[in-house]
Coordinates of C-alpha atoms in Angstrom, one line a residue:
Chain A
M1 CA 9.6 100.1 71.7
E2 CA 10.6 102.2 74.5
V3 CA 12.5 105.2 73.0
L4 CA 9.6 105.4 70.5
S5 CA 6.6 105.4 73.6
W6 CA 9.4 108.6 74.4
I7 CA 9.2 110.3 71.1
L8 CA 5.2 109.2 70.2
S9 CA 3.9 111.0 73.9
A10 CA 6.2 114.0 73.9
I11 CA 5.2 115.2 70.3
L12 CA 1.7 113.9 69.9
I13 CA 0.5 113.6 74.0
Q14 CA 2.2 116.2 75.5
N15 CA 2.4 118.6 72.7
V16 CA 4.6 121.3 74.5
I17 CA 1.8 124.3 72.3
L18 CA -1.5 122.3 73.1
S19 CA -1.3 120.6 76.7
R20 CA 1.7 122.2 77.9
F21 CA 1.4 125.5 77.0
L22 CA 4.7 126.9 76.3
G23 CA 5.8 128.5 73.3
T24 CA 2.6 130.0 72.3
C25 CA 4.1 133.5 72.0
P26 CA 5.4 132.9 68.9
F27 CA 2.9 130.3 67.7
L28 CA 0.6 132.9 67.2
G29 CA 3.3 135.5 66.5
V30 CA 5.8 133.7 63.6
S31 CA 2.9 131.4 62.1
K32 CA 1.5 133.9 59.0
S33 CA 3.6 132.7 56.7
K34 CA 4.7 128.9 55.8
D35 CA 8.0 129.9 56.0
S36 CA 8.6 132.0 58.5
A37 CA 6.9 128.6 60.5
L38 CA 9.4 126.3 59.8
G39 CA 11.9 128.6 60.0
M40 CA 10.9 129.1 63.9
G41 CA 10.2 125.8 64.4
L42 CA 14.0 124.4 63.5
A43 CA 15.5 127.3 65.3
V44 CA 13.2 126.3 68.6
T45 CA 14.2 122.2 67.5
F46 CA 17.7 123.4 67.7
V47 CA 18.4 125.1 71.0
I48 CA 15.5 123.3 73.3
T49 CA 17.7 120.3 72.5
I50 CA 20.5 121.8 72.9
S51 CA 19.6 123.8 75.7
A52 CA 17.8 120.6 77.8
S53 CA 20.9 117.9 78.3
V54 CA 22.9 121.3 78.8
S55 CA 20.7 122.2 81.8
W56 CA 20.3 118.5 82.6
L57 CA 24.0 118.0 82.3
L58 CA 24.1 121.5 84.8
Y59 CA 21.7 120.1 87.3
T60 CA 22.5 117.2 88.1
Y61 CA 26.5 117.4 88.3
V62 CA 26.5 121.2 89.4
L63 CA 23.5 122.5 91.4
V64 CA 22.7 119.3 92.9
P65 CA 25.9 118.0 94.6
F66 CA 27.3 121.7 95.8
E67 CA 22.5 122.2 96.9
L68 CA 22.3 125.4 94.5
T69 CA 19.2 124.1 92.9
Y70 CA 17.4 127.3 94.2
M71 CA 19.4 128.6 92.3
K72 CA 17.6 127.0 89.0
T73 CA 16.1 129.2 87.8
I74 CA 18.7 131.8 87.1
V75 CA 20.9 129.3 86.0
F76 CA 18.6 128.2 83.0
I77 CA 18.0 131.0 81.8
L78 CA 22.0 132.2 81.8
V79 CA 22.7 128.9 80.2
I80 CA 19.9 129.2 77.3
A81 CA 21.0 133.7 76.7
S82 CA 24.8 132.1 76.6
L83 CA 24.1 128.9 74.0
V84 CA 21.8 131.4 71.7
Q85 CA 24.5 133.5 71.5
I86 CA 27.2 131.0 70.8
I87 CA 25.1 128.7 68.2
E88 CA 24.5 132.1 66.5
M89 CA 27.7 132.5 66.6
F90 CA 29.3 129.5 65.4
I91 CA 26.6 128.7 62.5
K92 CA 27.2 132.7 61.3
K93 CA 30.4 131.0 61.0
F94 CA 30.0 127.8 59.5
S95 CA 26.6 127.6 57.9
P96 CA 26.0 131.0 56.8
S97 CA 22.7 129.2 54.7
L98 CA 21.4 128.3 57.6
Y99 CA 22.6 131.4 59.0
R100 CA 19.8 133.2 56.9
A101 CA 17.2 130.3 57.3
L102 CA 17.3 130.5 61.1
G103 CA 19.3 133.9 62.1
I104 CA 16.0 136.7 62.7
Y105 CA 14.3 134.0 65.1
L106 CA 17.4 133.1 66.9
P107 CA 17.3 135.5 69.7
L108 CA 13.8 135.5 70.0
I109 CA 14.6 131.9 71.5
T110 CA 15.8 132.9 74.0
T111 CA 12.9 134.6 75.3
N112 CA 10.7 131.5 74.0
C113 CA 8.4 130.3 77.3
A114 CA 9.1 125.8 75.8
V115 CA 13.4 126.1 75.6
L116 CA 13.5 127.3 79.5
G117 CA 10.2 125.1 80.6
L118 CA 11.7 122.1 78.0
S119 CA 15.3 122.6 80.4
S120 CA 12.7 123.2 83.6
I121 CA 10.8 119.5 83.1
V122 CA 13.7 117.1 82.0
I123 CA 15.5 117.8 85.3
D124 CA 12.7 117.0 88.1
G125 CA 14.7 113.4 89.1
T126 CA 13.3 110.1 86.9
Y127 CA 14.6 111.7 83.4
T128 CA 17.9 110.0 82.7
F129 CA 20.6 111.5 80.4
I130 CA 19.6 109.7 77.7
H131 CA 16.0 110.1 77.9
A132 CA 15.8 114.1 78.5
L133 CA 18.0 114.1 75.3
I134 CA 15.7 112.2 73.1
Y135 CA 12.1 114.0 75.1
S136 CA 13.7 117.8 74.0
F137 CA 14.4 116.8 70.9
A138 CA 10.9 115.1 69.8
S139 CA 9.4 118.4 72.0
G140 CA 11.1 120.3 69.6
L141 CA 9.1 118.4 66.9
G142 CA 6.0 118.5 68.2
F143 CA 6.6 122.2 68.0
L144 CA 7.1 122.0 65.0
F145 CA 5.0 119.8 63.7
I146 CA 1.9 121.8 65.3
I147 CA 3.9 125.9 64.1
Y148 CA 3.9 124.0 60.8
I149 CA 0.3 122.8 59.8
F150 CA -0.8 125.6 62.4
S151 CA 1.0 127.8 59.5
I152 CA -1.0 126.4 57.1
L153 CA -4.4 126.2 57.9
R154 CA -4.0 130.5 59.8
Q155 CA -3.4 131.2 55.1
K156 CA -6.7 129.3 54.8
T157 CA -8.5 130.7 57.6
E158 CA -7.7 134.6 55.5
G159 CA -10.2 134.3 52.5
A160 CA -12.7 131.5 55.4
P161 CA -16.0 134.5 56.1
V162 CA -15.1 135.1 59.2
P163 CA -17.4 138.0 61.2
E164 CA -15.2 141.7 61.0
G165 CA -14.4 141.4 64.7
F166 CA -12.4 138.2 64.6
K167 CA -9.7 138.1 62.1
G168 CA -7.0 137.7 63.0
I169 CA -6.0 136.3 66.4
P170 CA -9.3 135.0 67.6
I171 CA -9.9 133.4 64.4
A172 CA -6.3 131.9 65.6
L173 CA -6.9 131.2 68.3
I174 CA -10.6 129.1 67.8
T175 CA -8.8 127.1 65.0
A176 CA -5.7 126.3 67.8
C177 CA -9.1 125.5 69.9
I178 CA -10.1 122.6 67.0
M179 CA -6.4 121.8 67.5
A180 CA -5.9 121.5 71.2
L181 CA -8.7 118.8 70.6
I182 CA -8.1 116.6 68.1
I183 CA -4.5 116.4 70.2
A184 CA -6.4 115.3 73.5
R185 CA -7.6 112.3 71.8
F186 CA -4.5 110.9 71.3
A187 CA -4.0 110.4 75.0
G188 CA -5.6 107.5 75.3
V189 CA -3.5 105.7 72.5
A190 CA -0.7 105.4 75.4
Chain B
M1 CA 87.6 187.8 103.0
A2 CA 86.5 184.1 104.9
H3 CA 85.0 185.9 107.8
K4 CA 83.1 187.9 105.2
R5 CA 81.9 184.9 103.5
K6 CA 80.4 182.8 106.5
F7 CA 78.9 186.2 107.0
T8 CA 77.4 186.1 103.7
S9 CA 77.0 182.7 104.2
E10 CA 74.9 182.8 107.1
V11 CA 73.0 185.4 106.0
K12 CA 71.8 183.6 102.8
Q13 CA 71.0 180.5 105.0
N14 CA 69.0 183.2 107.5
I15 CA 67.1 184.4 103.9
N16 CA 67.0 180.4 102.8
V17 CA 64.7 179.4 106.6
Q18 CA 62.9 182.9 105.7
I19 CA 61.8 182.0 102.3
E20 CA 60.9 178.5 103.7
E21 CA 58.5 179.8 105.7
Q22 CA 56.9 182.6 104.1
N23 CA 56.7 179.5 101.7
K24 CA 54.7 176.9 104.3
V25 CA 53.3 179.6 105.5
V26 CA 51.4 180.1 102.0
E27 CA 51.2 176.5 101.2
V28 CA 48.8 176.3 104.6
K29 CA 47.1 179.0 103.7
K30 CA 46.6 178.1 99.9
I31 CA 44.8 174.3 101.5
E32 CA 43.3 176.1 104.0
E33 CA 41.5 178.5 100.7
A34 CA 40.9 174.5 98.8
K35 CA 40.0 173.9 102.1
E36 CA 37.1 176.7 102.0
E37 CA 36.8 176.6 98.4
E38 CA 35.6 172.5 98.5
N39 CA 33.2 173.1 101.3
R40 CA 31.9 176.0 99.5
R41 CA 31.7 173.3 96.9
K42 CA 30.0 170.7 98.5
E43 CA 27.6 173.5 100.4
E44 CA 26.5 174.4 96.8
Q45 CA 26.0 170.6 95.6
K46 CA 24.1 169.8 98.7
L47 CA 21.8 173.3 97.4
A48 CA 21.4 171.7 94.3
K49 CA 20.5 168.8 95.1
I50 CA 18.3 169.8 97.3
E51 CA 17.2 171.9 94.3
K52 CA 16.7 169.3 92.6
I53 CA 14.5 167.3 94.9
K54 CA 12.2 170.7 95.6
Q55 CA 11.8 170.2 92.2
R56 CA 11.1 166.9 91.5
K57 CA 8.3 166.9 94.2
E58 CA 6.7 170.1 92.4
E59 CA 6.8 167.3 89.0
R60 CA 5.5 165.1 90.9
K61 CA 2.7 167.4 92.0
Q62 CA 1.7 169.0 88.9
K63 CA 2.2 165.8 87.4
H64 CA -0.4 164.7 90.2
Q65 CA -2.6 167.8 89.7
K66 CA -2.6 167.2 86.0
G67 CA -3.9 163.2 85.9
E68 CA -1.3 162.3 84.9
I69 CA -0.2 160.1 87.1
K70 CA -3.7 158.2 87.0
E71 CA -3.9 158.0 83.2
N72 CA 0.0 156.6 84.2
F73 CA -1.3 153.7 86.1
L74 CA -4.8 153.4 84.2
K75 CA -3.1 153.1 81.1
G76 CA -2.1 149.5 81.8
I77 CA -5.2 148.8 82.4
F78 CA -7.3 149.5 79.7
K79 CA -5.5 151.6 76.5
E80 CA -2.3 149.8 76.7
N81 CA -3.8 146.0 78.6
P82 CA -0.9 144.1 77.9
I83 CA -2.6 141.2 77.5
L84 CA -6.1 142.4 75.0
V85 CA -3.8 145.6 73.2
S86 CA 0.0 144.3 72.6
M87 CA -1.5 140.1 72.8
L88 CA 2.2 139.3 75.6
G89 CA 2.2 136.7 78.0
L90 CA -0.4 134.1 77.1
C91 CA 1.1 131.2 77.8
P92 CA 0.1 131.8 81.6
T93 CA -3.4 133.2 79.9
L94 CA -4.2 130.2 78.5
A95 CA -2.0 127.1 81.3
I96 CA -3.1 128.2 84.6
T97 CA -6.3 129.7 83.9
T98 CA -8.0 126.9 84.7
S99 CA -9.7 128.7 88.5
L100 CA -9.5 131.8 89.7
E101 CA -7.4 130.6 93.2
N102 CA -4.6 130.1 90.0
A103 CA -5.4 133.1 88.8
L104 CA -4.8 135.6 91.9
G105 CA -2.1 133.7 92.8
M106 CA 0.0 134.5 89.9
G107 CA -1.3 138.4 89.5
I108 CA 0.4 138.6 92.5
A109 CA 3.3 136.8 91.9
F110 CA 3.5 138.6 88.7
I111 CA 2.3 142.3 90.6
F112 CA 5.8 142.0 92.5
V113 CA 8.1 140.8 90.0
L114 CA 7.1 143.2 87.9
T115 CA 7.2 146.4 90.2
M116 CA 10.0 145.7 92.3
S117 CA 12.2 144.7 89.2
N118 CA 11.4 147.9 87.0
I119 CA 12.2 149.8 89.9
V120 CA 15.6 148.2 89.8
I121 CA 16.0 148.8 86.3
S122 CA 15.0 152.0 86.3
S123 CA 16.9 153.1 88.9
I124 CA 20.6 151.7 88.0
R125 CA 19.6 152.7 83.7
K126 CA 21.8 155.4 83.6
I127 CA 24.9 152.4 85.3
V128 CA 23.4 149.8 82.0
P129 CA 25.5 149.3 79.3
S130 CA 23.3 149.2 76.2
E131 CA 25.1 146.6 74.6
I132 CA 24.4 143.6 77.0
R133 CA 21.8 145.4 79.0
I134 CA 19.2 142.3 77.7
P135 CA 20.7 139.7 79.8
I136 CA 21.0 142.2 83.1
F137 CA 18.0 142.8 82.6
I138 CA 16.9 139.2 82.6
V139 CA 19.1 138.5 85.7
I140 CA 17.1 140.7 87.7
I141 CA 13.8 139.6 87.1
A142 CA 15.3 136.2 87.6
T143 CA 16.0 136.9 91.1
F144 CA 13.1 138.5 91.8
V145 CA 11.3 135.1 90.4
T146 CA 13.2 133.6 92.5
I147 CA 11.9 134.9 95.3
V148 CA 8.7 134.2 94.5
E149 CA 8.9 131.1 94.2
M150 CA 10.6 130.3 97.6
V151 CA 8.1 132.0 98.9
M152 CA 5.5 130.2 97.4
S153 CA 6.3 127.1 97.7
A154 CA 7.3 128.1 102.1
F155 CA 4.3 129.6 103.1
L156 CA 1.6 128.6 99.8
P157 CA 2.5 124.6 99.0
S158 CA -0.9 123.9 97.5
L159 CA -0.7 126.9 95.4
A160 CA 2.8 126.5 94.3
E161 CA 2.4 123.1 92.5
S162 CA -1.1 123.9 90.7
L163 CA 0.9 126.9 88.9
G164 CA 3.7 124.5 88.7
L165 CA 6.5 125.8 86.3
F166 CA 4.4 128.7 85.1
I167 CA 5.7 130.7 87.9
S168 CA 9.9 130.2 86.8
L169 CA 8.5 130.6 83.2
I170 CA 7.1 134.2 84.9
V171 CA 11.0 134.9 83.7
V172 CA 10.2 134.6 79.9
N173 CA 7.6 136.3 80.3
C174 CA 7.9 139.3 77.0
V175 CA 5.2 141.5 79.2
V176 CA 8.1 141.8 81.6
L177 CA 10.2 142.1 79.4
G178 CA 9.4 144.6 77.2
R179 CA 8.3 146.7 80.0
A180 CA 11.6 146.5 81.0
E181 CA 12.5 147.3 77.5
A182 CA 10.3 149.9 76.6
Y183 CA 9.8 152.1 79.8
A184 CA 11.2 150.8 83.1
S185 CA 15.1 152.1 80.8
K186 CA 14.3 155.0 80.0
N187 CA 12.2 156.7 82.8
T188 CA 12.5 157.4 86.4
V189 CA 11.9 155.1 89.4
F190 CA 8.3 156.4 90.4
D191 CA 7.2 156.8 86.7
S192 CA 7.9 152.6 86.5
M193 CA 7.1 152.1 89.6
I194 CA 3.2 153.0 88.5
D195 CA 3.9 151.3 85.5
A196 CA 4.1 148.4 86.6
L197 CA 1.0 148.4 88.8
G198 CA -0.8 149.8 85.9
M199 CA 0.0 147.1 83.7
G200 CA 0.2 144.1 86.4
V201 CA -3.1 145.0 87.6
G202 CA -4.5 145.3 84.0
Y203 CA -2.7 141.7 83.7
T204 CA -4.3 140.1 86.7
M205 CA -8.1 141.3 85.6
I206 CA -8.2 139.6 82.3
L207 CA -6.5 136.6 83.6
A208 CA -9.4 137.1 86.4
L209 CA -12.0 136.7 83.9
V210 CA -10.6 133.7 81.7
A211 CA -10.6 131.8 84.7
S212 CA -14.1 132.9 86.2
V213 CA -15.6 132.1 82.8
R214 CA -13.7 129.2 82.2
E215 CA -14.4 127.8 86.2
F216 CA -18.4 128.6 85.8
L217 CA -18.8 127.2 82.3
G218 CA -16.1 123.9 83.9
T219 CA -18.1 122.6 87.0
G220 CA -20.8 124.6 87.6
M221 CA -18.9 127.0 90.5
I222 CA -15.9 129.4 91.4
T223 CA -14.1 128.8 94.6
V224 CA -11.7 130.9 96.1
W225 CA -9.2 129.7 99.0
G226 CA -11.7 127.1 100.6
N227 CA -14.8 129.9 100.5
F228 CA -17.7 129.6 97.4
V229 CA -18.5 132.6 95.7
I230 CA -20.6 130.8 93.2
N231 CA -21.6 127.7 93.2
F232 CA -25.0 127.5 90.7
N233 CA -25.2 123.3 91.3
K234 CA -26.7 123.5 94.5
I235 CA -29.4 126.0 93.6
F236 CA -30.8 123.4 91.6
G237 CA -30.1 120.7 94.2
S238 CA -27.2 118.5 93.0
S239 CA -23.6 117.7 94.4
D240 CA -21.8 116.8 91.9
S241 CA -21.6 118.8 88.4
L242 CA -24.1 119.4 86.4
D243 CA -24.2 117.6 83.0
I244 CA -24.5 121.4 81.2
F245 CA -21.2 122.2 82.4
S246 CA -18.3 121.0 81.1
S247 CA -15.0 119.7 81.4
F248 CA -14.1 120.7 78.0
F249 CA -13.6 124.7 79.2
I250 CA -10.7 123.5 81.7
S251 CA -8.8 121.2 79.1
P252 CA -6.9 122.6 76.9
A253 CA -8.7 123.1 73.3
G254 CA -11.4 125.9 76.6
A255 CA -9.0 127.5 76.7
Y256 CA -7.6 128.3 73.5
L257 CA -12.1 129.2 72.2
V258 CA -12.4 130.8 75.5
L259 CA -9.1 133.6 75.1
G260 CA -10.2 133.1 71.0
I261 CA -13.8 134.2 71.9
L262 CA -12.9 137.0 73.7
F263 CA -10.5 138.6 71.9
G264 CA -12.5 138.7 69.5
L265 CA -15.4 140.5 71.7
V266 CA -13.1 143.1 72.4
A267 CA -12.6 143.9 68.5
T268 CA -16.2 144.1 67.4
F269 CA -16.1 146.4 70.5
K270 CA -13.8 148.5 69.4
I271 CA -14.4 148.4 65.6
R272 CA -18.5 149.1 66.3
K273 CA -16.6 151.8 68.1
T274 CA -14.5 153.4 65.6
K275 CA -17.6 153.1 63.3
K276 CA -19.5 154.6 65.2
E277 CA -16.8 157.4 66.4
E278 CA -16.5 158.1 62.1
E279 CA -20.6 158.7 61.6
K280 CA -20.3 161.3 64.6
K281 CA -17.2 163.0 62.7
K282 CA -19.6 162.5 58.9
Q283 CA -22.5 164.2 60.7
E284 CA -20.8 166.5 61.8
L285 CA -19.1 167.3 58.2
L286 CA -22.5 167.3 56.9
K287 CA -24.3 169.9 59.3
K288 CA -21.2 172.6 58.8
A289 CA -21.7 172.3 54.5
E290 CA -25.2 172.5 55.1
E291 CA -25.1 176.0 57.1
A292 CA -22.7 177.2 55.6
K293 CA -25.4 176.1 51.6
A294 CA -28.0 178.2 54.4
A295 CA -25.7 181.0 54.6
K296 CA -24.8 181.9 51.4
L297 CA -28.9 181.2 50.5
A298 CA -28.8 184.0 53.1
K299 CA -27.2 186.4 52.1
E300 CA -27.9 185.4 48.3
A301 CA -31.5 186.4 49.2
E302 CA -30.8 189.8 50.5

């Protein structure tokens, strides 16, 4: 039951995009078509899970014992950048079809603030390793869920009679506003 | 015979010694000449450096006279505003604009990080190999972000708490890395400093605008460091926030709405401006055509 509540709160209540405001750049930039949104979402889920758990291990077993916690931002960003590079090489070698699907989105993830943000969230002391692992995976799923729905909504609003100045990004932001309102209602469930 | 041989060998030795001495003198002379040449070169280099610096100063003066520096600064605020035009760095724009105080704190931290990292990156731009430039840039930016984080948590702990994660997330702010890659890695230190200051001020202005709209609509008052700037509720004699102000604007959904409307208004304004310009051009063309016709008619009449 506890695990289920972790997952639900990560996906719905503390959604990465709509309530924590992390990863807004890819949310608006890569949501023009369903396929690219799906690819980006999968790549983020993949990287977020690995990088958050590696950051948790590094923080608790290296940075805290050596009293280097002030270095966390530099260490985490290096971990993420090198992880992205390694994952890219790994996928390229072992699954060319997956590489073709995710390839373009992987380098973009280094500057996705959802990844660094989650790494910083899971080390605040209240998370155990398993909790951090599940929470970061579920947050990635939350990102995937919202960006996929958003891409479908954006395709629908493209043909809608919108004032000329509000076409494109402005109407997308207002769509996101309505989605955030719906997500905010889930706060009472927990 | 033996005596003669001895004599000749002595003479030979003498000659050898003389040759050696001559050689030594020549060597010393050579060394001295080389030293002099080096000194000359150094002096020439110094002169060249001084001239270069003078040239740069003159260039800067000329640029200043032409208003290029001003333009470089102002382009970050209007023409190439990082939020309104390039739509970069939206995460903090949405997340920390719940109050004007937060927006200003974030803006100052952002200007510091952007300016310092641009200065450092542009001063080492010729040494950095292009294959690994991005990781190097990120490490430089992360260093300055860590400095800001530590200073802020020591001297402004309440501000650091309300900004939370988003101070450390300046590292992955697309604007900072974007300016490093697009401008600082190709231009001089002075130019990139001005560019960074312009971009930083432009970014802070939009943050402050969005934050004051949200804070006012959300609570009916705007406070900066404990002092009221505007308190709309007091005008109507109530100490709590009035019913017309809704906490919706402070919630995440309100952030998306305010930013969406702002972008929409900016785009509408731009479309109107271009339409007006096009109409002006059309009218000018029509006038010219009419004038030409009139001239032709006049000629025919003659």
